[in-house]
Coordinates of C-alpha atoms in Angstrom, one line a residue:
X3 CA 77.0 138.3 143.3
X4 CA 78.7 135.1 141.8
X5 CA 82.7 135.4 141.5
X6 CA 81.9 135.5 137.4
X7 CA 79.9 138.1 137.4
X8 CA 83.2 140.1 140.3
X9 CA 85.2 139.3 138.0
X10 CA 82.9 140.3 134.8
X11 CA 83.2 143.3 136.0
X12 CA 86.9 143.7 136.3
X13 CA 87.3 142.8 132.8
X14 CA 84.6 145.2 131.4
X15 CA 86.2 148.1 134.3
X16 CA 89.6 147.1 132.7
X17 CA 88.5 147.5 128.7
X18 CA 86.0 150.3 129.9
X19 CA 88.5 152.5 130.9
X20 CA 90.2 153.3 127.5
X21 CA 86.8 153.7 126.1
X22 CA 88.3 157.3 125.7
X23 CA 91.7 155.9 124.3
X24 CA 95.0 155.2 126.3
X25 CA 95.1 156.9 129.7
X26 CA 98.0 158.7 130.9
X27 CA 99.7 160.8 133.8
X28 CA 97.4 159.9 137.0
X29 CA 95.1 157.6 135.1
X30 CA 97.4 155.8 133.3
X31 CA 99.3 154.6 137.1
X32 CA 95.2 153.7 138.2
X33 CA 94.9 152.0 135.6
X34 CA 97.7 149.7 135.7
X35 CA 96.5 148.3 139.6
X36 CA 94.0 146.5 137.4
X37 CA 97.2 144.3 137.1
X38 CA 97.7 141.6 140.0
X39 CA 101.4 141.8 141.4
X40 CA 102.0 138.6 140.1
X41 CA 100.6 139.1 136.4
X42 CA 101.8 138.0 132.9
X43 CA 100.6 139.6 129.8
X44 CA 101.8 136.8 126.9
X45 CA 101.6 137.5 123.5
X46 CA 102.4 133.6 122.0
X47 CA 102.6 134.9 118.2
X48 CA 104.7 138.0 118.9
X49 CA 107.4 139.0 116.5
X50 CA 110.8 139.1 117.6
X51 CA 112.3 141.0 119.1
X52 CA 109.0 141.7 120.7
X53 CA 109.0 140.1 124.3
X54 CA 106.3 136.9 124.0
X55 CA 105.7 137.2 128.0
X56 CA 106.0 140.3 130.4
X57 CA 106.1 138.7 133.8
X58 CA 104.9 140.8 136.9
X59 CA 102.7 144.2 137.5
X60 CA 105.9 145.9 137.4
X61 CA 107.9 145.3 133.5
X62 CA 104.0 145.2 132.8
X63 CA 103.5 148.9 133.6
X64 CA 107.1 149.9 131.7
X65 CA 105.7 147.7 129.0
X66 CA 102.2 149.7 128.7
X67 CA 104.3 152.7 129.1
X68 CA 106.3 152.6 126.0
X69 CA 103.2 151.1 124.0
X70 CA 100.6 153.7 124.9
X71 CA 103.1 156.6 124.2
X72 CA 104.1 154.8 120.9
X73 CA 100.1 155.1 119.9
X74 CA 98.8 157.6 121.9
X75 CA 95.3 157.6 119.7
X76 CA 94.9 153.9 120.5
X77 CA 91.3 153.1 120.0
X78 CA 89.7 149.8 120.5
X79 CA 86.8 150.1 118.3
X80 CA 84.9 146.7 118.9
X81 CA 85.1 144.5 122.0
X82 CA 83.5 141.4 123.2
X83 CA 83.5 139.3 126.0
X84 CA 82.6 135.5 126.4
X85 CA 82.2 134.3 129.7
X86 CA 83.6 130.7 130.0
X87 CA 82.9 127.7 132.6
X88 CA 85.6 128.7 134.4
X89 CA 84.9 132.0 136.5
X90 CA 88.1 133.6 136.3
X91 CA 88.9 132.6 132.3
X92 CA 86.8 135.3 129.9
X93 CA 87.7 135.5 125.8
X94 CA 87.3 138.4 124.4
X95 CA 87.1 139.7 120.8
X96 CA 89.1 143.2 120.2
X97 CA 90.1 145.4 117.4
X98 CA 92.6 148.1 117.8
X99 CA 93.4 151.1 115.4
X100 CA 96.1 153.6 116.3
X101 CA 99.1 155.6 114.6
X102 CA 102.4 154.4 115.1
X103 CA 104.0 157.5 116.8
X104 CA 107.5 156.9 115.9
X105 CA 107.0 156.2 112.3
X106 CA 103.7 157.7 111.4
X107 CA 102.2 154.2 110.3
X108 CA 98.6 152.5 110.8
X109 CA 98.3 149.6 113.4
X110 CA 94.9 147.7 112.7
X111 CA 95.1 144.5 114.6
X112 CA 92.5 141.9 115.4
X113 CA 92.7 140.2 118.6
X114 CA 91.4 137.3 120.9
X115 CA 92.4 137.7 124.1
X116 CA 92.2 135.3 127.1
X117 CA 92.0 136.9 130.4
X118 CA 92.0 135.4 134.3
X119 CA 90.7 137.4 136.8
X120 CA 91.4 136.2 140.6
X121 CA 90.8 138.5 143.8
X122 CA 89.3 141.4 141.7
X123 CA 92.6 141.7 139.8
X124 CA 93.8 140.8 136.1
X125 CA 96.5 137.9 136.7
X126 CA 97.1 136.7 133.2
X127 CA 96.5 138.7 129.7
X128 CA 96.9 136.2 126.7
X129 CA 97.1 137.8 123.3
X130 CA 96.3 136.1 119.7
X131 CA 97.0 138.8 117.3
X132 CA 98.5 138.4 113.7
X133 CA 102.4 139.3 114.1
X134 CA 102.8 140.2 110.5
X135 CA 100.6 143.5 111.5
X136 CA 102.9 144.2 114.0
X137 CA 105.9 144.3 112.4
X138 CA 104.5 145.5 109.4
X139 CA 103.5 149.0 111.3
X140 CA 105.9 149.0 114.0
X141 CA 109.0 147.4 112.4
X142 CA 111.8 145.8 113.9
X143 CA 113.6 148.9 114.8
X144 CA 110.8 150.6 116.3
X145 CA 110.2 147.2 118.4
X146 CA 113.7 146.5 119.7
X147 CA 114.5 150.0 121.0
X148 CA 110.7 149.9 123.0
X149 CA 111.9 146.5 124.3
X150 CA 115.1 148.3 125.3
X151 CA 113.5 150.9 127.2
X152 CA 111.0 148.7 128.8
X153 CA 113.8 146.7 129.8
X154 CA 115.8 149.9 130.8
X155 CA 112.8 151.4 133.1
X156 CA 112.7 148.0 135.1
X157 CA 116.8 148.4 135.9
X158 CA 117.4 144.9 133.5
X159 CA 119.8 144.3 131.2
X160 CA 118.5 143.7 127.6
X161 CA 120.2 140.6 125.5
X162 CA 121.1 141.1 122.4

């Protein structure tokens, strides 16, 4: 099997498994070794005082953490994935729907996401989404104190 179609199937494993929605207790911790020690998940067009890069598998689990349980019916209703040249570099096309738990409002977002795969393992997660949406359903409030507790969880100190 070529390394595109290895790593192919890391991407569609990684989306696959919240077919059923965001996973939690045991799942959730499996889920997250999808993430290379060594990972970023950036988000370029985040809103502050969203973070626009979560360096390492680590703040990247305490990152997923506080997003899953802030929209626990997360459901990514379309996805697709474009191979590219390069065989660790896939685009995909996503759309996400969920209630924001802490406030009771809809996130809809529309994504394009980059992801490179390497050694069977997601090393970089780069997400194109419109920021408005986010703040719009999360709001700044709701934002900052997740940040704080992702922060928190990781034993950093947040800036102000």
């Amino acid at each position: 099997m070529s390394t595109q179609a290895e790593n192919r199937k890391v991407v569609d494993g990684f989306w696959g498994d919240l077919d059923s929605g965001p996973p939690s207790g045991k799942e959730l911790e499996a889920w997250k070794d999808w993430f290379a020690e060594d990972a970023v998940w950036e988000m370029p067009f985040a809103p502050e005082p969203l973070a626009k890069s979560v360096p390492g598998r680590q703040l990247i689990g305490h990152f997923i953490d506080w997003f899953f349980r802030s929209v626990p019916d997360l459901r990514i209703d379309s996805w697709v994935v474009h191979d590219t040249t390069d065989p660790e570099l896939f685009v995909l096309e996503l759309h996400g729907k969920a209630t924001v738990m802490q406030n009771g409002n809809v996130y809809a977002n529309t994504y394009c996401t980059h992801m490179r795969i390497r050694g069977g393992k997601v090393v970089l997660i780069r997400e194109y989404f419109n920021p408005n949406i986010v703040e719009q359903a999360f709001g700044v409030e709701v934002i900052a104190e997740g940040m704080s507790q992702v922060m928190a969880a990781a034993g950093l100190e947040v800036s102000k």
